[in-house]
Amino acid sequence: MLKRSRTAAVIAAALALPLLHACTDSGSGADSGGKVTLEYWLWDDKQQPAYQACADEFTKANPGISVKISQTAWAQYWQNLTTQLASGSAPDVWTDHASYYPQFVTSNQILDIQPFVDRDKVDLKQYQGGLADLFVKDGKRYGLPKDWDTMALVYNTKLAGDATGLDKLTWNPTDGGSFEQAIAKATVDANGKNGLDPAFDKTKVKVYGFLPEWGDGSQGQNGWGDLAVSNGFTYLDKNPWGTKYKYDDPKLAETITWFKHITDAGYAPKYDKTSTLGRDAVMDAGQAAFTIVGSWTINSYLGIGAKQAYAFAPLPSGPTGRRTAINGLSDAIYAGTKHPAEAWAWVRFLGSPACQDIVGEKAVVFPAIKSAADKALAAHKAAGRDVHVFTDEAAASGGTFFLPITDHGNEVSQIVQDTLQGVILGQTSPADGLKKANDQVNALFK
């Protein structure tokens, strides 16, 4: 109760502070007490220059507020943030992810910004459809959308063979469709035989046709989740904030069975033989032809310094059509910040066209505001990068789905990931393993 009272008091005090630009995208200025420096955290080094440019513009409009940006790699980022929140010394604002923020909401560590949104009449319709609703619970809002991503196939143009038809691949869990055919054909053994040749030796694979992602937690955003949903699988009874998972759905078991099949066939590396360097490094080494990635990797594969010639293709169309996860990030304000008005000014600016146009023009991610995302697509095109598959998928009617958002996210992720790894290692069958995992997951909500 004390934390809730503290949060309410913070909001009330912030709403009462005088504002320099109360009705502009630049947000509010510092209070009359002097200059304020806000701590802002993010994890993507490629995005840092764009947000530094936003911070510079923000300070020009609000001379009383400066923004200090700290960037830390993904894994260390969440470890540091969790530690800082627990100690009461978190940054004023941080980049938030849908799979992590429920735990911060439960702990009352994020400021509810709905009163600010209402007061300043922020246009929530300017964002890509549905993103603004992801960070809402029980009428409280815990962030404004900053960007989005969809998934696609990336392939090595030399190893994948003829690209004809790669934009129209099909998939099903029974025979893998034309997607499995493309994967098998791209798989080559030490004798130069591909996976379609009866003489192919799966014990001596030189180039794998496909690289799965098995460190993907409970969501499978980088592969199995997208195909499972295209097979008719649904994660939850409702999303966000459902309380009953459906990992025992036969449609998911069929999908994971197919992934195990291509692994057993030698078209994908066995889990215990997977490189510890990660999929990007294996692709760069020319040891695999296809994998599934998000739009945040565009510059890694098509930018300066790419070690192979790559291109993107849409995800294969499954029994219920082509489906891709669409994920969005937000910016969260620490409930214990000493500068709530200034923090809101910065978050509002981050969520405005003024900042998101800058981000779009840098062409690192697709901003949440639709017009800014168009700028990102245009910037990629001007640089010779063909990335329209990501925006086409985002615009397709019924072509996207949101990843599950619930309480107990960390526990759910660990249970499901451990189970899937056990399945791929042959320790349990997909149906049995997923049934047990589903029981464990749903027990968390009782």
CSV table of N, CA, C and O in Angstrom, one decimal, residues 78-153:
chain,number,residue,atom,x,y,z
A,78,TRP,N,18.9,-6.4,-18.5
A,78,TRP,CA,17.8,-6.8,-17.7
A,78,TRP,C,18.3,-7.1,-16.3
A,78,TRP,O,17.6,-6.9,-15.3
A,79,GLN,N,19.5,-7.7,-16.2
A,79,GLN,CA,20.1,-8.0,-14.9
A,79,GLN,C,20.3,-6.7,-14.1
A,79,GLN,O,20.0,-6.6,-12.9
A,80,ASN,N,20.9,-5.8,-14.8
A,80,ASN,CA,21.2,-4.5,-14.1
A,80,ASN,C,20.0,-3.8,-13.7
A,80,ASN,O,19.9,-3.2,-12.6
A,81,LEU,N,19.0,-3.8,-14.6
A,81,LEU,CA,17.7,-3.0,-14.3
A,81,LEU,C,17.0,-3.7,-13.1
A,81,LEU,O,16.5,-2.9,-12.3
A,82,THR,N,16.9,-5.0,-13.1
A,82,THR,CA,16.3,-5.6,-12.0
A,82,THR,C,16.9,-5.3,-10.7
A,82,THR,O,16.3,-5.1,-9.7
A,83,THR,N,18.3,-5.3,-10.7
A,83,THR,CA,19.0,-5.0,-9.5
A,83,THR,C,18.8,-3.6,-9.0
A,83,THR,O,18.6,-3.3,-7.8
A,84,GLN,N,18.8,-2.7,-10.0
A,84,GLN,CA,18.7,-1.3,-9.7
A,84,GLN,C,17.2,-1.0,-9.2
A,84,GLN,O,17.1,-0.2,-8.2
A,85,LEU,N,16.3,-1.6,-9.7
A,85,LEU,CA,14.9,-1.4,-9.3
A,85,LEU,C,14.7,-1.9,-7.8
A,85,LEU,O,14.1,-1.3,-7.0
A,86,ALA,N,15.3,-3.1,-7.6
A,86,ALA,CA,15.2,-3.7,-6.2
A,86,ALA,C,15.9,-2.8,-5.2
A,86,ALA,O,15.5,-2.7,-4.0
A,87,SER,N,17.0,-2.1,-5.6
A,87,SER,CA,17.7,-1.2,-4.7
A,87,SER,C,17.2,0.2,-4.6
A,87,SER,O,17.6,1.0,-3.8
A,88,GLY,N,16.2,0.5,-5.4
A,88,GLY,CA,15.6,1.8,-5.4
A,88,GLY,C,16.4,2.9,-6.1
A,88,GLY,O,16.2,4.1,-5.8
A,89,SER,N,17.3,2.5,-7.0
A,89,SER,CA,18.1,3.4,-7.7
A,89,SER,C,18.1,3.2,-9.2
A,89,SER,O,19.1,3.3,-9.9
A,90,ALA,N,16.9,2.9,-9.7
A,90,ALA,CA,16.7,2.7,-11.2
A,90,ALA,C,16.8,4.0,-12.0
A,90,ALA,O,16.7,5.1,-11.4
A,91,PRO,N,17.0,3.9,-13.3
A,91,PRO,CA,17.0,5.1,-14.1
A,91,PRO,C,15.6,5.7,-14.1
A,91,PRO,O,14.6,5.0,-13.9
A,92,ASP,N,15.6,7.0,-14.5
A,92,ASP,CA,14.3,7.7,-14.5
A,92,ASP,C,13.4,7.1,-15.6
A,92,ASP,O,12.2,6.9,-15.4
A,93,VAL,N,14.0,6.7,-16.7
A,93,VAL,CA,13.2,6.2,-17.9
A,93,VAL,C,14.1,5.0,-18.5
A,93,VAL,O,15.3,5.1,-18.5
A,94,TRP,N,13.4,4.0,-18.9
A,94,TRP,CA,14.1,2.9,-19.5
A,94,TRP,C,13.3,2.3,-20.7
A,94,TRP,O,12.1,2.4,-20.7
A,95,THR,N,14.0,1.7,-21.6
A,95,THR,CA,13.3,1.0,-22.7
A,95,THR,C,12.8,-0.3,-22.2
A,95,THR,O,13.5,-1.1,-21.6
A,96,ASP,N,11.5,-0.5,-22.4
A,96,ASP,CA,10.8,-1.7,-21.8
A,96,ASP,C,10.4,-2.6,-22.9
A,96,ASP,O,10.1,-2.3,-24.1
A,97,HIS,N,10.2,-3.9,-22.5
A,97,HIS,CA,9.9,-5.0,-23.4
A,97,HIS,C,8.6,-5.7,-22.8
A,97,HIS,O,8.5,-5.8,-21.6
A,98,ALA,N,7.7,-6.1,-23.7
A,98,ALA,CA,6.4,-6.7,-23.3
A,98,ALA,C,6.6,-7.9,-22.4
A,98,ALA,O,5.8,-8.2,-21.6
A,99,SER,N,7.7,-8.7,-22.6
A,99,SER,CA,7.9,-9.9,-21.8
A,99,SER,C,8.4,-9.6,-20.4
A,99,SER,O,8.4,-10.5,-19.6
A,100,TYR,N,8.9,-8.4,-20.2
A,100,TYR,CA,9.5,-8.1,-18.9
A,100,TYR,C,8.6,-7.2,-18.1
A,100,TYR,O,8.7,-7.3,-16.8
A,101,TYR,N,7.9,-6.3,-18.7
A,101,TYR,CA,7.2,-5.3,-17.9
A,101,TYR,C,6.2,-5.8,-16.9
A,101,TYR,O,5.9,-5.1,-15.9
A,102,PRO,N,5.5,-6.9,-17.2
A,102,PRO,CA,4.5,-7.4,-16.1
A,102,PRO,C,5.1,-7.5,-14.7
A,102,PRO,O,4.4,-7.2,-13.8
A,103,GLN,N,6.3,-8.0,-14.6
A,103,GLN,CA,6.9,-8.2,-13.3
A,103,GLN,C,7.2,-6.8,-12.6
A,103,GLN,O,7.0,-6.7,-11.4
A,104,PHE,N,7.4,-5.8,-13.5
A,104,PHE,CA,7.6,-4.4,-12.9
A,104,PHE,C,6.3,-3.8,-12.5
A,104,PHE,O,6.2,-3.1,-11.5
A,105,VAL,N,5.2,-4.1,-13.2
A,105,VAL,CA,3.9,-3.7,-12.9
A,105,VAL,C,3.5,-4.3,-11.5
A,105,VAL,O,3.0,-3.6,-10.6
A,106,THR,N,3.7,-5.6,-11.4
A,106,THR,CA,3.3,-6.3,-10.2
A,106,THR,C,4.0,-5.8,-9.0
A,106,THR,O,3.4,-5.7,-7.9
A,107,SER,N,5.2,-5.3,-9.2
A,107,SER,CA,6.0,-4.8,-8.1
A,107,SER,C,5.8,-3.3,-7.9
A,107,SER,O,6.6,-2.7,-7.1
A,108,ASN,N,4.9,-2.7,-8.6
A,108,ASN,CA,4.6,-1.3,-8.5
A,108,ASN,C,5.9,-0.4,-8.8
A,108,ASN,O,6.1,0.6,-8.1
A,109,GLN,N,6.7,-0.8,-9.8
A,109,GLN,CA,7.9,-0.1,-10.1
A,109,GLN,C,7.8,0.8,-11.3
A,109,GLN,O,8.8,1.5,-11.6
A,110,ILE,N,6.7,0.8,-12.0
A,110,ILE,CA,6.5,1.6,-13.2
A,110,ILE,C,5.4,2.6,-12.9
A,110,ILE,O,4.4,2.3,-12.3
A,111,LEU,N,5.6,3.9,-13.3
A,111,LEU,CA,4.7,4.9,-13.1
A,111,LEU,C,3.5,4.8,-14.1
A,111,LEU,O,3.7,4.5,-15.3
A,112,ASP,N,2.3,4.9,-13.6
A,112,ASP,CA,1.1,5.0,-14.5
A,112,ASP,C,1.1,6.3,-15.1
A,112,ASP,O,0.9,7.4,-14.5
A,113,ILE,N,1.2,6.3,-16.5
A,113,ILE,CA,1.2,7.6,-17.2
A,113,ILE,C,-0.2,8.0,-17.8
A,113,ILE,O,-0.3,9.0,-18.4
A,114,GLN,N,-1.2,7.2,-17.5
A,114,GLN,CA,-2.5,7.6,-18.0
A,114,GLN,C,-3.0,9.0,-17.7
A,114,GLN,O,-3.5,9.7,-18.5
A,115,PRO,N,-2.7,9.5,-16.4
A,115,PRO,CA,-3.1,10.8,-16.1
A,115,PRO,C,-2.5,11.9,-17.0
A,115,PRO,O,-3.1,12.9,-17.4
A,116,PHE,N,-1.2,11.6,-17.3
A,116,PHE,CA,-0.5,12.6,-18.2
A,116,PHE,C,-1.0,12.5,-19.7
A,116,PHE,O,-1.2,13.5,-20.3
A,117,VAL,N,-1.3,11.3,-20.1
A,117,VAL,CA,-1.8,11.0,-21.5
A,117,VAL,C,-3.2,11.8,-21.6
A,117,VAL,O,-3.5,12.4,-22.6
A,118,ASP,N,-4.0,11.6,-20.6
A,118,ASP,CA,-5.3,12.3,-20.6
A,118,ASP,C,-5.2,13.8,-20.6
A,118,ASP,O,-5.8,14.5,-21.3
A,119,ARG,N,-4.3,14.3,-19.7
A,119,ARG,CA,-4.1,15.7,-19.6
A,119,ARG,C,-3.6,16.4,-20.8
A,119,ARG,O,-4.1,17.4,-21.3
A,120,ASP,N,-2.6,15.7,-21.5
A,120,ASP,CA,-2.0,16.3,-22.7
A,120,ASP,C,-2.7,15.8,-24.0
A,120,ASP,O,-2.2,16.2,-25.0
A,121,LYS,N,-3.7,15.0,-23.8
A,121,LYS,CA,-4.5,14.6,-25.0
A,121,LYS,C,-3.6,14.0,-26.1
A,121,LYS,O,-3.6,14.3,-27.3
A,122,VAL,N,-2.7,13.0,-25.6
A,122,VAL,CA,-1.8,12.3,-26.6
A,122,VAL,C,-2.7,11.5,-27.5
A,122,VAL,O,-3.6,10.7,-27.1
A,123,ASP,N,-2.4,11.6,-28.8
A,123,ASP,CA,-3.1,10.8,-29.8
A,123,ASP,C,-2.6,9.4,-29.9
A,123,ASP,O,-1.6,9.2,-30.5
A,124,LEU,N,-3.4,8.5,-29.4
A,124,LEU,CA,-2.9,7.1,-29.3
A,124,LEU,C,-3.2,6.4,-30.7
A,124,LEU,O,-2.7,5.3,-30.9
A,125,LYS,N,-4.0,7.0,-31.5
A,125,LYS,CA,-4.3,6.4,-32.8
A,125,LYS,C,-3.2,6.6,-33.9
A,125,LYS,O,-3.3,6.0,-34.9
A,126,GLN,N,-2.2,7.4,-33.5
A,126,GLN,CA,-1.1,7.6,-34.5
A,126,GLN,C,-0.2,6.4,-34.5
A,126,GLN,O,0.6,6.3,-35.5
A,127,TYR,N,-0.3,5.5,-33.6
A,127,TYR,CA,0.6,4.3,-33.5
A,127,TYR,C,0.1,3.1,-34.3
A,127,TYR,O,-1.1,3.0,-34.5
A,128,GLN,N,1.0,2.3,-34.7
A,128,GLN,CA,0.7,1.1,-35.4
A,128,GLN,C,-0.4,0.3,-34.6
A,128,GLN,O,-0.3,0.2,-33.3
A,129,GLY,N,-1.3,-0.2,-35.3
A,129,GLY,CA,-2.5,-0.8,-34.6
A,129,GLY,C,-2.2,-1.8,-33.5
A,129,GLY,O,-1.5,-2.7,-33.7
A,130,GLY,N,-2.8,-1.5,-32.3
A,130,GLY,CA,-2.7,-2.4,-31.2
A,130,GLY,C,-1.6,-2.1,-30.3
A,130,GLY,O,-1.6,-2.6,-29.1
A,131,LEU,N,-0.5,-1.4,-30.7
A,131,LEU,CA,0.7,-1.3,-29.9
A,131,LEU,C,0.4,-0.5,-28.6
A,131,LEU,O,0.9,-0.8,-27.5
A,132,ALA,N,-0.5,0.5,-28.7
A,132,ALA,CA,-0.7,1.4,-27.5
A,132,ALA,C,-1.4,0.6,-26.4
A,132,ALA,O,-1.3,0.9,-25.2
A,133,ASP,N,-2.1,-0.5,-26.8
A,133,ASP,CA,-2.9,-1.3,-25.8
A,133,ASP,C,-2.0,-2.3,-25.1
A,133,ASP,O,-2.4,-2.9,-24.1
A,134,LEU,N,-0.8,-2.6,-25.6
A,134,LEU,CA,0.0,-3.6,-25.0
A,134,LEU,C,0.5,-3.3,-23.6
A,134,LEU,O,0.7,-4.2,-22.8
A,135,PHE,N,0.6,-2.0,-23.3
A,135,PHE,CA,1.2,-1.6,-22.1
A,135,PHE,C,0.1,-1.0,-21.1
A,135,PHE,O,0.4,0.0,-20.4
A,136,VAL,N,-1.1,-1.6,-21.2
A,136,VAL,CA,-2.2,-1.1,-20.4
A,136,VAL,C,-2.7,-2.3,-19.5
A,136,VAL,O,-2.8,-3.4,-20.0
A,137,LYS,N,-2.9,-2.0,-18.3
A,137,LYS,CA,-3.5,-3.0,-17.4
A,137,LYS,C,-4.5,-2.4,-16.4
A,137,LYS,O,-4.1,-1.4,-15.7
A,138,ASP,N,-5.7,-2.8,-16.3
A,138,ASP,CA,-6.7,-2.3,-15.4
A,138,ASP,C,-6.8,-0.8,-15.5
A,138,ASP,O,-6.9,-0.1,-14.5
A,139,GLY,N,-6.8,-0.3,-16.7
A,139,GLY,CA,-7.0,1.1,-16.9
A,139,GLY,C,-5.8,2.0,-16.7
A,139,GLY,O,-5.8,3.2,-16.9
A,140,LYS,N,-4.7,1.4,-16.3
A,140,LYS,CA,-3.4,2.1,-16.1
A,140,LYS,C,-2.5,1.9,-17.3
A,140,LYS,O,-2.4,0.8,-17.8
A,141,ARG,N,-1.8,2.9,-17.7
A,141,ARG,CA,-0.9,2.8,-18.8
A,141,ARG,C,0.6,3.0,-18.4
A,141,ARG,O,0.9,3.9,-17.6
A,142,TYR,N,1.4,2.0,-18.9
A,142,TYR,CA,2.8,2.0,-18.4
A,142,TYR,C,3.8,2.3,-19.5
A,142,TYR,O,5.0,1.9,-19.3
A,143,GLY,N,3.4,3.0,-20.5
A,143,GLY,CA,4.4,3.4,-21.5
A,143,GLY,C,3.7,3.8,-22.8
A,143,GLY,O,2.5,3.5,-23.0
A,144,LEU,N,4.4,4.5,-23.6
A,144,LEU,CA,4.0,4.9,-25.0
A,144,LEU,C,4.8,4.1,-26.0
A,144,LEU,O,6.0,3.9,-25.8
A,145,PRO,N,4.2,3.7,-27.1
A,145,PRO,CA,4.9,2.8,-28.1
A,145,PRO,C,6.1,3.6,-28.7
A,145,PRO,O,6.0,4.8,-29.0
A,146,LYS,N,7.2,2.9,-28.9
A,146,LYS,CA,8.3,3.6,-29.5
A,146,LYS,C,8.7,2.9,-30.9
A,146,LYS,O,9.2,3.6,-31.8
A,147,ASP,N,8.5,1.6,-31.0
A,147,ASP,CA,8.8,1.0,-32.3
A,147,ASP,C,8.1,-0.3,-32.4
A,147,ASP,O,7.4,-0.7,-31.5
A,148,TRP,N,8.3,-1.1,-33.5
A,148,TRP,CA,7.7,-2.4,-33.7
A,148,TRP,C,8.6,-3.2,-34.6
A,148,TRP,O,9.5,-2.7,-35.2
A,149,ASP,N,8.4,-4.5,-34.5
A,149,ASP,CA,9.2,-5.4,-35.4
A,149,ASP,C,8.3,-6.6,-35.8
A,149,ASP,O,7.4,-7.0,-35.1
A,150,THR,N,8.5,-7.1,-37.0
A,150,THR,CA,7.9,-8.3,-37.5
A,150,THR,C,9.1,-9.2,-37.9
A,150,THR,O,10.2,-8.9,-37.8
A,151,MET,N,8.7,-10.5,-38.3
A,151,MET,CA,9.7,-11.5,-38.5
A,151,MET,C,9.7,-11.9,-40.0
A,151,MET,O,8.7,-11.7,-40.7
A,152,ALA,N,10.8,-12.4,-40.5
A,152,ALA,CA,10.9,-12.8,-41.9
A,152,ALA,C,12.1,-13.8,-42.0
A,152,ALA,O,12.9,-14.0,-41.1
A,153,LEU,N,12.1,-14.4,-43.1
A,153,LEU,CA,13.3,-15.3,-43.5
A,153,LEU,C,14.4,-14.4,-43.9
A,153,LEU,O,14.2,-13.5,-44.7
